[in-house]
Amino acid sequence: MSLSPGHILNNRYSIEKLLGQGGFGAVYKAHDANLDKPCAVKENLDTSQEAQRQFLREATVLANLSHPNLPRVTDHFIIPNQGQYLVMDYIDGEDLQRLVERGGPLEPGRAAALIAQVMDALAYMHGRVPPVLHRDIKPANIKLTPEGKAVLVDFGLVKLYDSHTKTTMGARAITPGYSPPEQYGQGSTDARSDVYALGATLYMLVTGINPPESVQRVAGDTLRPAHLINPRVPPFLGMAIAHAMDMIPGNRFQSMMEFKAALTGGQRVSPVQPSYVQPGLTTQPLSPAMGAPTYPREEPLPPQAVYAPVKKKSKTGMIIGIVGGVIALGAIAVCIALYSLGSAVNKASTATAEALAVEQTAQVRAATKTAKYEATQAAEVMQMTQTAVTYQLTSTAEAMGEPKLLYGPGNGSLVHSNDGYIAGISAGVSVQNFIAEATFMNPYSTSEGSWDYGFLFRDEGSNMQYRLIISSDTEWELYNNTGSSDGALIASGYLDNLNTEAYGSNMIKLIAYNSAGQLWVNDVYISDLDLSGRINSGEIYVATGMYTEDEIEGKTTEFYDFSVYELY
């Protein structure tokens, strides 16, 4: 039952208004007659003897907390058959939830600075003996004072951590989107639970949206990184937030100070392994020494395979172009149009044909210095391609269905290891004709070392697949591996639109249809691909470390929105 304005509590506190209410009690603004100042009164309505003992134990600890970013606890008492009461300083100001609702996402630097203040307070709490956990961190529980100070408010009464018990003692507060999975049910919570909630809070501050509920993420929902939602968020900050919100506590920052260091870019985020695998996603670093995975999965892993990287080679600058399979290219064009334009495919047919013809001409001219011969050949190819593509677009579009989503979108981490093998994660589907796409994060600066990422596809087993490799030197290459790690180079080129900045991102799209394919980078068409040397169905992997010397031990290549569509 709520206390009414004007009610005198414990012969001292005059209730002024209700600030908030939940299932376990309420918080009021009141006036302290003894000190003649405003205060906040937290009410817990559980009147059981166990609740009263727990209240007295925890209230004593909270009353001894003293930090500039925490309200001071000034009094505590129990009213028999009514409830327990904790009296704190009243913090004037607007909470961060309302601040974002009123003005939109905060500037990332400002948001990080405010959260850093809260981190100091939480580090202080976690360092007490016994540790004091907040367990209800959210934007609405952080107030911004008129002086610009961020203060963590709304202490609960069930916050003391005892490592000898299965759960943190007392009741649990659950806030969808901000509570980690271990806070549901009978899981064990500790300081890393506050790390998750504070990461979720920072996510909301810089994106303006609530993160998905952790139990929904277990069921298959994905956490889209903050920097992919709001381009103003630096990639390292988005990755730090995602790391703090890892589903497995052991993969998060292990302390508030670790999290704080990452906010400045001073600590590289390197989770040990992907913490959650969506249904249908099988995850396996491609190493024969890999033990049984400990993370949850829906399907058994495929047989262990030894996939060795390609030996690092000197770059010659030679570009191998391809012109061929115009009928197959027509079908590819149909797939692209269906994928991106839907019902507008016929309208786009002429433009698509012209674009393909221009690209074919450019590739042919770049392949030789004999301009006269190439000009003649290019004209013939242009005419054949334009005719074939127009025919295929107009005659086949109605017969083909929409591409079918087989997997995704999935997120994960490819862990770098100098074990002599490629690190890869499979979509867990075997398909011949498909569209595969994923956004990859650059693992570090090119001044620190080289890196690569891309797809293994039409995979049949150890060193039996195509390898599409995007390198930090802006080169792309396609290999057909037929049993050896050093496969046959099918095509290569250079990318003038590749983001090579530290922690920058690139969206890679691969289209495979029978004997032909296409490569797109950041929504820009790059090249046609000759896939006639391997037309079998096979698994599709996102992968890194496909060249030797392209991995720095302990670093990770993050990927997002990994999706596979089947083409008919």
Coordinates of C-alpha atoms in Angstrom, one line a residue:
M1 CA 0.0 0.0 0.0
S2 CA 1.5 3.4 -1.1
L3 CA 2.2 6.1 1.5
S4 CA 0.1 9.2 0.9
P5 CA 1.6 12.7 0.6
G6 CA 1.6 14.3 4.1
H7 CA 2.1 11.0 5.9
I8 CA 4.6 11.2 8.7
L9 CA 6.9 8.2 8.7
N10 CA 8.7 7.2 11.9
N11 CA 7.8 10.6 13.4
R12 CA 10.4 12.2 11.2
Y13 CA 9.9 11.9 7.5
S14 CA 7.1 13.7 5.8
I15 CA 6.1 12.0 2.5
E16 CA 5.9 14.5 -0.4
K17 CA 5.4 12.3 -3.5
L18 CA 5.8 8.8 -4.9
L19 CA 8.9 8.6 -7.1
G20 CA 8.6 5.0 -8.3
Q21 CA 6.9 1.7 -7.4
G22 CA 7.5 -1.9 -8.0
G23 CA 6.5 -5.4 -6.9
F24 CA 8.6 -5.3 -3.7
G25 CA 7.9 -1.7 -2.6
A26 CA 8.3 1.9 -3.5
V27 CA 10.5 5.0 -3.4
Y28 CA 9.3 8.3 -2.1
K29 CA 10.5 11.9 -1.9
A30 CA 10.2 13.1 1.7
H31 CA 11.3 15.9 4.0
D32 CA 13.6 15.1 6.9
A33 CA 12.3 17.2 9.8
N34 CA 15.4 16.6 11.9
L35 CA 17.9 17.7 9.2
D36 CA 15.4 20.1 7.4
K37 CA 16.4 18.7 4.0
P38 CA 14.8 16.6 1.3
C39 CA 15.5 12.9 1.3
A40 CA 14.5 9.7 -0.6
V41 CA 12.8 6.8 1.3
K42 CA 13.0 3.3 -0.1
E43 CA 10.3 1.0 1.2
N44 CA 10.4 -2.8 1.2
L45 CA 7.1 -4.4 2.0
D46 CA 8.3 -8.0 2.7
T47 CA 7.6 -8.3 6.4
S48 CA 8.9 -11.9 6.9
Q49 CA 11.5 -12.5 9.7
E50 CA 14.0 -13.6 7.1
A51 CA 13.5 -10.4 5.1
Q52 CA 13.9 -8.3 8.3
R53 CA 17.2 -10.0 9.2
Q54 CA 18.5 -9.6 5.6
F55 CA 17.4 -5.9 5.7
L56 CA 19.3 -5.1 8.9
R57 CA 22.4 -6.8 7.6
E58 CA 22.5 -5.0 4.3
A59 CA 21.3 -1.7 5.6
T60 CA 24.3 -1.6 7.9
V61 CA 26.6 -2.2 5.0
L62 CA 24.9 0.4 2.8
A63 CA 25.0 3.0 5.6
N64 CA 28.8 2.8 5.5
L65 CA 29.1 3.5 1.8
S66 CA 30.6 6.8 1.0
H67 CA 31.3 7.8 -2.7
P68 CA 30.6 11.0 -4.6
N69 CA 28.6 9.1 -7.2
L70 CA 26.4 7.3 -4.7
P71 CA 23.7 8.8 -2.5
R72 CA 24.5 8.6 1.2
V73 CA 22.3 6.3 3.3
T74 CA 21.4 8.3 6.4
D75 CA 18.9 6.1 8.3
H76 CA 17.2 2.7 8.3
F77 CA 14.4 1.2 10.4
I78 CA 11.7 -1.4 10.5
I79 CA 8.0 -0.8 11.2
P80 CA 6.5 -4.1 12.3
N81 CA 3.8 -5.5 10.1
Q82 CA 4.4 -2.7 7.6
G83 CA 7.8 -2.8 6.0
Q84 CA 11.5 -1.9 6.1
Y85 CA 12.7 1.6 5.2
L86 CA 16.0 2.9 3.9
V87 CA 16.6 6.7 3.9
M88 CA 19.0 8.3 1.5
D89 CA 20.1 11.6 0.1
Y90 CA 17.6 12.9 -2.4
I91 CA 19.4 13.5 -5.7
D92 CA 18.0 16.4 -7.7
G93 CA 18.2 16.1 -11.5
E94 CA 17.0 14.3 -14.6
D95 CA 17.5 10.5 -15.0
L96 CA 19.3 9.4 -18.1
Q97 CA 16.2 7.5 -19.4
R98 CA 14.3 10.7 -19.6
L99 CA 17.2 12.6 -21.0
V100 CA 17.5 10.2 -24.0
E101 CA 13.7 10.1 -24.5
R102 CA 13.7 13.9 -24.6
G103 CA 16.7 14.6 -26.7
G104 CA 17.7 11.4 -28.5
P105 CA 20.9 9.4 -28.2
L106 CA 23.8 11.1 -26.3
E107 CA 27.0 12.0 -28.0
P108 CA 29.2 8.9 -27.5
G109 CA 32.0 10.7 -25.7
R110 CA 29.6 12.3 -23.3
A111 CA 27.8 9.0 -22.6
A112 CA 31.1 7.3 -22.0
A113 CA 32.2 10.0 -19.6
L114 CA 29.0 9.8 -17.6
I115 CA 29.2 6.0 -17.4
A116 CA 32.8 6.2 -16.3
Q117 CA 31.6 8.0 -13.2
V118 CA 29.2 5.3 -12.5
M119 CA 31.9 2.7 -13.0
D120 CA 34.0 4.3 -10.3
A121 CA 31.1 4.0 -7.9
L122 CA 30.4 0.4 -8.8
A123 CA 34.1 -0.5 -8.5
Y124 CA 34.0 1.0 -5.0
M125 CA 30.9 -1.1 -4.2
H126 CA 32.3 -4.3 -5.6
G127 CA 35.5 -3.8 -3.6
R128 CA 33.7 -3.7 -0.2
V129 CA 33.8 -6.7 2.1
P130 CA 31.5 -8.4 1.4
P131 CA 31.0 -7.0 -2.2
V132 CA 27.9 -4.9 -2.7
L133 CA 26.1 -5.5 -6.0
H134 CA 23.5 -3.1 -7.4
R135 CA 21.7 -5.5 -9.7
D136 CA 19.2 -3.0 -11.0
I137 CA 21.4 -0.7 -13.2
K138 CA 19.5 1.0 -16.0
P139 CA 19.3 4.5 -17.4
A140 CA 16.3 5.4 -15.1
N141 CA 18.5 4.6 -12.1
I142 CA 21.3 7.1 -13.0
K143 CA 20.6 10.7 -12.3
L144 CA 22.4 13.7 -13.8
T145 CA 22.7 16.5 -11.4
P146 CA 22.6 20.2 -12.4
E147 CA 26.4 20.2 -11.8
G148 CA 26.8 17.4 -14.4
K149 CA 27.6 14.6 -12.0
A150 CA 26.2 11.1 -12.7
V151 CA 24.8 9.5 -9.5
L152 CA 23.7 5.8 -9.3
V153 CA 20.5 5.7 -7.3
D154 CA 17.7 3.4 -6.2
F155 CA 19.6 1.0 -4.0
G156 CA 17.9 -2.3 -3.5
L157 CA 18.0 -4.2 -0.3
V158 CA 19.2 -7.5 -1.7
K159 CA 22.7 -6.8 -2.9
L160 CA 25.3 -8.6 -0.8
Y161 CA 27.4 -11.2 -2.6
D162 CA 28.3 -14.4 -0.8
S163 CA 30.6 -16.6 -2.9
H164 CA 29.7 -19.6 -0.7
T165 CA 26.0 -19.6 -1.7
K166 CA 24.5 -20.6 -5.0
T167 CA 22.8 -17.3 -5.5
T168 CA 23.2 -13.8 -4.3
M169 CA 21.2 -13.5 -1.1
G170 CA 17.7 -12.2 -1.3
A171 CA 15.1 -11.2 -3.9
R172 CA 15.9 -10.3 -7.5
A173 CA 15.1 -7.2 -9.5
I174 CA 14.6 -8.0 -13.2
T175 CA 14.5 -5.2 -15.8
P176 CA 14.0 -6.5 -19.4
G177 CA 16.9 -5.6 -21.6
Y178 CA 19.2 -4.7 -18.7
S179 CA 19.3 -7.9 -16.5
P180 CA 21.8 -10.6 -17.6
P181 CA 20.6 -14.1 -18.1
E182 CA 22.1 -15.4 -14.8
Q183 CA 19.8 -12.9 -12.9
Y184 CA 16.8 -15.0 -14.0
G185 CA 15.9 -18.2 -12.1
Q186 CA 18.5 -19.7 -9.9
G187 CA 21.7 -18.5 -11.6
S188 CA 24.6 -17.1 -9.6
T189 CA 25.2 -13.3 -9.9
D190 CA 28.3 -11.4 -9.1
A191 CA 30.1 -8.2 -10.1
R192 CA 30.0 -9.3 -13.8
S193 CA 26.2 -9.1 -13.6
D194 CA 26.6 -5.4 -13.0
V195 CA 29.0 -5.2 -15.9
Y196 CA 26.3 -6.6 -18.2
A197 CA 23.7 -4.2 -16.9
L198 CA 26.0 -1.1 -17.2
G199 CA 26.9 -2.2 -20.8
A200 CA 23.2 -2.4 -21.6
T201 CA 22.7 1.0 -20.1
L202 CA 25.5 2.5 -22.3
Y203 CA 24.0 0.8 -25.3
M204 CA 20.7 2.6 -24.8
L205 CA 22.4 5.9 -24.2
V206 CA 24.3 5.9 -27.5
T207 CA 21.6 4.2 -29.7
G208 CA 18.4 5.5 -28.1
I209 CA 16.9 2.0 -28.1
N210 CA 16.6 -0.7 -25.4
P211 CA 18.8 -3.7 -26.0
P212 CA 17.1 -7.1 -26.5
E213 CA 16.2 -9.0 -23.4
S214 CA 18.9 -11.5 -22.4
V215 CA 16.4 -14.4 -22.3
Q216 CA 15.3 -13.5 -25.8
R217 CA 18.9 -13.5 -26.9
V218 CA 19.1 -17.1 -25.6
A219 CA 16.1 -17.9 -27.7
G220 CA 17.8 -16.6 -30.9
D221 CA 17.5 -12.8 -30.8
T222 CA 20.7 -11.0 -31.7
L223 CA 22.4 -7.9 -30.2
R224 CA 23.2 -5.6 -33.1
P225 CA 26.4 -3.7 -32.2
A226 CA 25.9 -0.1 -31.2
H227 CA 28.2 1.3 -33.8
L228 CA 26.3 -0.4 -36.6
I229 CA 23.1 1.3 -35.3
N230 CA 24.6 4.7 -34.7
P231 CA 27.5 5.5 -37.1
R232 CA 28.7 8.2 -34.6
V233 CA 29.7 5.5 -32.1
P234 CA 33.4 4.5 -32.6
P235 CA 33.8 0.8 -33.4
F236 CA 36.0 0.2 -30.4
L237 CA 33.2 1.6 -28.1
G238 CA 30.6 -0.5 -29.8
M239 CA 32.7 -3.6 -29.4
A240 CA 33.4 -2.8 -25.7
I241 CA 29.7 -2.6 -25.1
A242 CA 29.0 -5.9 -26.9
H243 CA 31.8 -7.5 -24.9
A244 CA 30.3 -6.3 -21.6
M245 CA 27.0 -7.8 -22.7
D246 CA 28.4 -11.2 -23.5
M247 CA 25.9 -13.9 -22.5
I248 CA 28.6 -15.9 -20.6
P249 CA 30.0 -14.0 -17.5
G250 CA 33.4 -15.5 -18.0
N251 CA 33.6 -13.8 -21.5
R252 CA 32.7 -10.3 -20.2
F253 CA 35.0 -7.8 -18.6
Q254 CA 35.9 -9.3 -15.3
S255 CA 35.8 -6.0 -13.4
M256 CA 34.5 -2.4 -13.8
M257 CA 38.0 -1.2 -14.2
E258 CA 38.6 -3.5 -17.2
F259 CA 35.4 -2.1 -18.7
K260 CA 36.5 1.4 -18.0
A261 CA 39.9 0.9 -19.7
A262 CA 38.1 -0.4 -22.8
L263 CA 36.0 2.8 -23.1
T264 CA 39.1 4.8 -23.9
G265 CA 40.2 2.2 -26.5
G266 CA 43.1 1.3 -24.2
Q267 CA 42.1 -2.4 -24.0
R268 CA 41.3 -4.6 -27.0
V269 CA 38.3 -6.7 -26.6
S270 CA 39.2 -10.4 -27.0
P271 CA 36.6 -12.8 -25.9
V272 CA 37.8 -16.4 -25.6
Q273 CA 35.1 -17.8 -27.9
P274 CA 31.6 -17.0 -29.2
S275 CA 29.3 -17.2 -26.1
Y276 CA 26.1 -18.1 -27.8
V277 CA 25.3 -20.0 -31.0
Q278 CA 22.0 -19.5 -32.6
P279 CA 19.9 -22.5 -33.6
G280 CA 21.3 -23.9 -36.8
L281 CA 24.8 -22.4 -36.3
T282 CA 27.6 -24.8 -35.7
T283 CA 30.8 -23.3 -34.4
Q284 CA 34.3 -24.7 -34.7
P285 CA 37.7 -23.3 -35.0
L286 CA 39.3 -25.4 -37.7
S287 CA 41.9 -27.1 -35.6
P288 CA 42.4 -30.8 -34.9
A289 CA 43.4 -30.0 -31.4
M290 CA 40.1 -28.4 -30.5
G291 CA 38.4 -30.0 -27.5
A292 CA 34.7 -30.3 -26.8
P293 CA 33.0 -26.9 -26.9
T294 CA 31.5 -25.6 -23.6
Y295 CA 29.1 -23.1 -25.1
P296 CA 25.4 -24.0 -25.9
R297 CA 24.5 -25.3 -29.4
E298 CA 21.5 -26.8 -31.1
E299 CA 23.3 -29.1 -33.5
P300 CA 26.4 -31.4 -33.3
L301 CA 29.6 -29.9 -34.7
P302 CA 30.7 -31.2 -38.1
P303 CA 33.7 -33.6 -38.2
Q304 CA 37.0 -32.1 -37.2
A305 CA 38.9 -30.8 -40.3
V306 CA 42.5 -29.6 -40.8
Y307 CA 42.3 -26.5 -42.9
A308 CA 45.7 -24.9 -43.3
P309 CA 46.1 -21.3 -44.4
V310 CA 47.6 -20.3 -47.7
K311 CA 51.3 -19.4 -47.5
K312 CA 52.0 -15.7 -47.5
K313 CA 53.2 -14.6 -50.9
S314 CA 54.7 -11.5 -52.3
K315 CA 52.2 -9.2 -54.1
T316 CA 52.8 -8.8 -57.8
G317 CA 49.9 -6.5 -58.5
M318 CA 48.7 -8.8 -61.3
I319 CA 44.9 -8.8 -61.6
I320 CA 43.4 -12.0 -63.1
G321 CA 40.1 -11.1 -64.7
I322 CA 37.3 -13.4 -65.8
V323 CA 34.9 -13.2 -68.7
G324 CA 32.6 -16.2 -69.3
G325 CA 29.4 -18.0 -68.7
V326 CA 27.1 -15.4 -70.0
I327 CA 24.0 -17.6 -69.6
A328 CA 25.1 -18.3 -66.0
L329 CA 25.7 -14.6 -65.4
G330 CA 22.2 -13.9 -66.5
A331 CA 20.9 -16.2 -63.8
I332 CA 23.1 -14.4 -61.3
A333 CA 21.7 -11.1 -62.3
V334 CA 18.2 -12.5 -61.7
C335 CA 19.2 -13.6 -58.2
I336 CA 20.6 -10.1 -57.4
A337 CA 17.5 -8.4 -58.7
L338 CA 15.2 -10.7 -56.8
Y339 CA 17.3 -10.3 -53.6
S340 CA 17.5 -6.5 -53.7
L341 CA 14.6 -5.2 -55.8
G342 CA 11.8 -7.9 -55.5
S343 CA 8.9 -7.0 -57.8
A344 CA 10.9 -4.3 -59.6
V345 CA 13.2 -6.8 -61.3
N346 CA 11.9 -6.2 -64.8
K347 CA 12.3 -2.5 -64.5
A348 CA 15.9 -2.8 -63.5
S349 CA 16.9 -5.3 -66.2
T350 CA 18.3 -2.9 -68.7
A351 CA 20.3 -1.0 -66.1
T352 CA 21.7 -4.3 -64.7
A353 CA 22.7 -5.5 -68.1
E354 CA 24.5 -2.3 -68.9
A355 CA 26.3 -2.3 -65.6
L356 CA 27.4 -5.9 -66.1
A357 CA 28.5 -5.2 -69.6
V358 CA 30.6 -2.2 -68.6
E359 CA 32.3 -4.2 -65.8
Q360 CA 33.0 -7.0 -68.3
T361 CA 34.6 -4.5 -70.7
A362 CA 36.8 -3.0 -68.0
Q363 CA 38.0 -6.4 -66.9
V364 CA 38.8 -7.5 -70.4
R365 CA 40.8 -4.3 -71.1
A366 CA 42.7 -4.6 -67.9
A367 CA 43.8 -8.2 -68.7
T368 CA 46.1 -7.3 -71.7
K369 CA 48.0 -4.5 -73.2
T370 CA 46.8 -5.3 -76.8
A371 CA 44.1 -2.6 -76.9
K372 CA 42.9 -3.4 -80.4
Y373 CA 42.3 -7.1 -79.8
E374 CA 40.7 -6.4 -76.4
A375 CA 38.4 -3.7 -77.8
T376 CA 37.1 -6.2 -80.3
Q377 CA 36.7 -8.9 -77.8
A378 CA 35.0 -6.5 -75.3
A379 CA 32.5 -5.5 -77.9
E380 CA 31.5 -9.1 -78.5
V381 CA 31.3 -9.9 -74.8
M382 CA 29.2 -6.8 -74.2
Q383 CA 26.7 -7.7 -76.9
M384 CA 26.5 -11.3 -75.7
T385 CA 26.1 -10.4 -72.1
Q386 CA 23.5 -7.7 -72.7
T387 CA 21.4 -10.1 -74.8
A388 CA 21.7 -13.0 -72.4
V389 CA 21.0 -10.9 -69.2
T390 CA 18.0 -9.2 -70.7
Y391 CA 16.6 -12.6 -71.8
Q392 CA 17.2 -14.2 -68.5
L393 CA 15.7 -11.3 -66.5
T394 CA 12.6 -11.2 -68.6
S395 CA 12.0 -14.9 -69.1
T396 CA 13.2 -16.4 -65.8
A397 CA 12.2 -13.9 -63.1
E398 CA 8.6 -15.0 -62.8
A399 CA 9.6 -18.7 -62.6
M400 CA 12.1 -18.1 -59.8
G401 CA 11.0 -17.7 -56.2
E402 CA 12.4 -15.3 -53.6
P403 CA 15.7 -16.4 -52.1
K404 CA 15.1 -18.5 -49.0
L405 CA 16.9 -17.6 -45.8
L406 CA 18.7 -20.7 -44.5
Y407 CA 20.6 -19.1 -41.7
G408 CA 21.0 -15.8 -39.9
P409 CA 21.6 -13.2 -39.1
G410 CA 24.3 -14.4 -36.7
N411 CA 27.0 -12.7 -34.8
G412 CA 30.2 -14.1 -33.4
S413 CA 34.0 -13.9 -32.9
L414 CA 36.8 -15.5 -34.8
V415 CA 39.7 -16.0 -32.3
H416 CA 43.2 -15.6 -33.7
S417 CA 45.6 -18.4 -32.8
N418 CA 49.0 -19.2 -34.1
D419 CA 48.2 -22.9 -34.3
G420 CA 48.6 -23.1 -38.1
Y421 CA 44.9 -23.4 -38.9
I422 CA 42.2 -21.2 -40.1
A423 CA 39.6 -20.0 -37.6
G424 CA 36.1 -20.4 -39.1
I425 CA 32.4 -20.6 -38.1
S426 CA 30.0 -22.5 -40.2
A427 CA 26.4 -21.6 -40.9
G428 CA 25.6 -25.3 -40.6
V429 CA 23.9 -25.6 -44.0
S430 CA 25.1 -27.3 -47.2
V431 CA 24.1 -25.5 -50.4
Q432 CA 25.3 -24.9 -54.0
N433 CA 23.5 -21.8 -55.1
F434 CA 23.3 -19.0 -52.5
I435 CA 23.9 -15.5 -51.3
A436 CA 26.1 -15.2 -48.3
E437 CA 26.8 -11.9 -46.6
A438 CA 28.4 -10.8 -43.3
T439 CA 29.9 -7.6 -41.8
F440 CA 33.4 -8.1 -40.6
M441 CA 35.2 -5.9 -38.1
N442 CA 38.9 -5.2 -38.7
P443 CA 40.8 -6.7 -35.7
Y444 CA 43.5 -4.1 -35.4
S445 CA 45.4 -1.4 -37.2
T446 CA 47.3 -2.3 -40.3
S447 CA 50.4 -0.7 -38.7
E448 CA 50.1 -3.4 -36.0
G449 CA 49.9 -6.3 -38.4
S450 CA 48.1 -7.8 -41.4
W451 CA 44.7 -9.4 -41.3
D452 CA 42.3 -11.1 -43.6
Y453 CA 38.7 -12.4 -43.6
G454 CA 36.1 -13.8 -46.0
F455 CA 34.3 -17.0 -46.8
L456 CA 35.0 -20.7 -47.3
F457 CA 32.3 -22.1 -49.5
R458 CA 31.2 -25.2 -51.4
D459 CA 33.2 -26.9 -48.7
E460 CA 33.7 -30.7 -48.9
G461 CA 36.2 -31.3 -46.2
S462 CA 39.9 -30.7 -45.4
N463 CA 41.3 -28.2 -47.9
M464 CA 38.5 -29.0 -50.3
Q465 CA 36.7 -25.7 -50.9
Y466 CA 36.7 -22.3 -52.5
R467 CA 38.3 -19.6 -50.4
L468 CA 37.3 -15.9 -50.9
I469 CA 39.9 -13.8 -49.1
I470 CA 39.8 -10.0 -48.3
S471 CA 43.2 -8.8 -47.1
S472 CA 44.2 -5.7 -45.2
D473 CA 46.4 -4.6 -48.1
T474 CA 43.0 -4.1 -50.0
E475 CA 43.5 -7.1 -52.2
W476 CA 40.8 -9.8 -52.8
E477 CA 41.6 -13.3 -54.1
L478 CA 39.6 -16.4 -54.9
Y479 CA 41.2 -19.8 -54.6
N480 CA 40.0 -23.3 -55.5
N481 CA 41.6 -25.7 -53.0
T482 CA 41.6 -29.3 -54.1
G483 CA 43.4 -31.0 -51.2
S484 CA 46.3 -28.6 -50.7
S485 CA 46.3 -25.5 -48.6
D486 CA 47.9 -23.6 -51.5
G487 CA 45.0 -23.8 -53.9
A488 CA 44.8 -22.6 -57.5
L489 CA 44.3 -18.8 -57.8
I490 CA 41.1 -18.2 -59.8
A491 CA 40.7 -14.4 -59.6
S492 CA 42.1 -11.4 -57.8
G493 CA 41.9 -7.7 -57.7
Y494 CA 42.2 -4.6 -55.5
L495 CA 39.5 -2.7 -53.6
D496 CA 39.3 1.0 -53.5
N497 CA 36.4 1.0 -51.1
L498 CA 37.7 -1.2 -48.4
N499 CA 37.8 0.3 -44.9
T500 CA 41.2 -0.7 -43.4
E501 CA 41.0 1.5 -40.2
A502 CA 41.4 -0.2 -36.9
Y503 CA 38.0 -1.7 -35.8
G504 CA 36.4 -0.4 -39.0
S505 CA 33.8 -2.6 -40.7
N506 CA 33.2 -4.0 -44.2
M507 CA 30.1 -5.8 -45.5
I508 CA 31.1 -8.7 -47.8
K509 CA 28.5 -10.3 -50.1
L510 CA 29.2 -13.4 -52.1
I511 CA 26.7 -14.8 -54.8
A512 CA 27.2 -18.3 -56.2
Y513 CA 24.9 -19.7 -58.9
N514 CA 26.0 -22.9 -60.7
S515 CA 29.3 -22.0 -62.5
A516 CA 29.3 -18.3 -62.0
G517 CA 29.4 -15.9 -59.0
Q518 CA 29.8 -12.3 -58.0
L519 CA 31.6 -10.4 -55.2
W520 CA 30.2 -7.3 -53.6
V521 CA 31.9 -5.2 -51.0
N522 CA 30.1 -2.5 -49.0
D523 CA 27.2 -2.7 -51.5
V524 CA 29.5 -2.0 -54.5
Y525 CA 29.8 -4.6 -57.2
I526 CA 33.4 -5.7 -57.5
S527 CA 33.8 -8.7 -59.9
D528 CA 32.3 -11.7 -61.6
L529 CA 33.7 -15.1 -60.4
D530 CA 34.3 -18.3 -62.4
L531 CA 33.0 -21.1 -60.2
S532 CA 33.0 -23.8 -62.8
G533 CA 35.8 -25.7 -61.2
R534 CA 33.6 -26.6 -58.2
I535 CA 29.9 -26.8 -58.6
N536 CA 29.0 -29.1 -55.7
S537 CA 27.0 -28.2 -52.6
G538 CA 28.9 -27.6 -49.5
E539 CA 29.1 -25.7 -46.2
I540 CA 29.7 -22.0 -45.9
Y541 CA 32.1 -20.5 -43.3
V542 CA 33.0 -17.1 -42.2
A543 CA 36.8 -17.3 -41.6
T544 CA 39.9 -15.4 -40.7
G545 CA 43.6 -16.3 -40.9
M546 CA 43.4 -17.7 -44.4
Y547 CA 47.0 -16.5 -45.0
T548 CA 49.9 -17.4 -42.8
E549 CA 51.1 -14.5 -40.7
D550 CA 47.7 -12.8 -40.8
E551 CA 46.7 -13.5 -37.2
I552 CA 48.0 -11.9 -34.0
E553 CA 47.6 -14.4 -31.1
G554 CA 44.8 -13.5 -28.8
K555 CA 43.1 -10.9 -31.1
T556 CA 39.6 -11.5 -32.5
T557 CA 37.8 -10.7 -35.7
E558 CA 34.2 -9.9 -34.9
F559 CA 31.5 -10.5 -37.5
Y560 CA 27.8 -9.5 -37.5
D561 CA 24.7 -10.3 -39.5
F562 CA 26.1 -13.4 -41.1
S563 CA 23.3 -14.7 -43.3
V564 CA 22.9 -17.3 -46.0
Y565 CA 20.1 -17.3 -48.6
E566 CA 19.5 -20.2 -50.9
L567 CA 18.9 -19.5 -54.6
Y568 CA 16.7 -21.6 -56.9

